[in-house]
Amino acid sequence: MNDGVQHGPALNFRDFVDELLAEGDAVGIDVPVDSDLEAAAITRRVYETHGPAPLFNQVIGAAPGHRLLGAPAGMSRLGNGYGRIARHFGLPRESRPREIVDHLIHAMGTAPIPPREVRSGPVLENTSEGAAVDLRDFGSPLLHMQDGGRYFGTYGMHVVRSPDGTWTSWSISRLMVRDHRSLVGPAMPAQHLGMIHQQWSAMGEATPWAFVLGAPPAAIAAAGMPLAEGVSEDGYVGALAGVPVDVVRTPGRGIPVPANSEIVVEGVIDPHLTDAEGPMGEYHGYQFDDSSPKPVFHVESISHRTQPILPFCVAGMPPEENHTIWGTMISAVATELLRGHGLPVSFAWCTYEAATCWLAVSFDIERLAGMHLSESELAHRVADVLFESHVGWLVPKVLLVGADIDVTDANALLWALATRYRPGTEYVFDDAPGIPLVPYLSDADIAAGRGGKSVMSLLQPEQISHGRTRGIPAQFTTSYPISLQNQVRSRWADYGFRP
């Protein structure tokens, strides 16, 4: 073992924040801001204006020096808008969705690099245990006035390990403050957190558990990636970064957590006790009224950096982190999964604006025509691959389009939906399993854990049968000679327009 601090925005959250501040994609707020709705209201407006991430340096309701960061992966008005997302992976700010996803897919095909255990790290600078534990120090924000409580964990990751020690899961699931030493939140059976919790509960034991806030940005992104059951995210993050992630043991239960994290709590998930959690404004953009019983997480110790930063997401209308990070990671897994099953997929994109309810899949239509599939056969092939996978469990609706449509452009996708969808070309799969949080599901669907799934074809008949597209878009890049396009661009300011 050794000591040392890993640097760079992908592996050190503090470096990530400093870079955003230096690049003008975050703003330090030095006036007092209340953790009771005010910080969340500012952050919600940041999402809706694509403003810089707000770093709250004086938080009313938190211990002195404890800080909050809103919108850590919000869309930005700087550059192409994806800068904050790209910096999670140490990529240049100007990286576009396909470049980001290609980077993620490349790491999926690379041998995992297991984490490296070190003696100490910044997260252990301050530790409290037992009766000294007080979650109230962190100023967990009240996010919406209709919420059932304050949320400590909206941009953090759970760390649990299977009883046999073969599977370490880093996963994202929210946590609401129950009291100063406990939290409450979901651990659904189809989530990896829920699977491992069930393994411990079946033995009659509490689940050893840690929760990490301000994790290395690449780690928090990977924790939201629908990797296969049994795959440890820590090794994937090593492959993604090209070096092992430094981890330290928590002071009580010895759970390995990233050494560069801002905040780590550890304890157990109660095998029996539940309490009311929620309601909470959700990733799908709705606020409902009801709470529901969820497992209780008992906190036994807290470790944190000096002047810790608690990152948070204000879930709701897109885009926010549930869409930008979760959607990007879903896109990488879906693209690789469909290609791996022999389908000529150009790109699969979980459309941010559709609140993670659409996966748009574009095809190389020449190769598609060579497969001699009917529309129905193609839809069923896609459904067979996706809807039995973890990524398909998350996304209820799949849209099939030709690669002439840029599926990362919501306007282009909306145009294709309006002009290429022919009524009757939607295929419904009511027996497919799915996440119960989708807002249009019936009570029967939720009870069964199935339903509400479809594949919709936006492919023209000629694209499927002959690899040809009927018509071209009438737009600047297709309706004028390239020489004239270049002339217009170069003279744009001469015409009187702002560059």
Coordinates of C-alpha atoms in Angstrom, one line a residue, residues 3 44 48 67 79 106 117 128 135 145 154 157 185 201 209 240 242 260 273 286 302 304 331 356 373 381 461 475:
D3 CA -0.1 7.1 0.0
R44 CA -33.3 24.3 -10.8
E48 CA -33.4 25.6 -17.2
R67 CA -20.4 23.4 1.0
G79 CA -19.3 25.6 -26.2
H106 CA -13.8 1.4 -25.7
E117 CA -5.6 0.1 -1.9
S128 CA -16.6 11.0 13.5
L135 CA -25.8 14.0 9.2
M145 CA -41.4 22.2 -1.4
T154 CA -28.9 12.5 -5.0
M157 CA -23.0 6.1 -4.9
G185 CA -34.2 5.1 0.4
S201 CA -31.0 -10.4 4.3
W209 CA -22.7 -0.6 3.3
L240 CA -12.0 4.0 -18.3
G242 CA -6.4 3.9 -17.7
N260 CA -10.2 11.1 -3.1
L273 CA -36.7 -2.1 9.3
Y286 CA -43.3 14.7 -12.2
I302 CA -18.7 9.7 8.7
H304 CA -14.9 13.8 4.9
S331 CA -26.4 4.9 -24.4
T356 CA -34.7 8.7 -20.0
L373 CA -35.7 -8.4 -42.2
R381 CA -35.0 -8.7 -32.7
P461 CA -40.1 1.1 -45.9
Q475 CA -31.9 22.7 -44.9

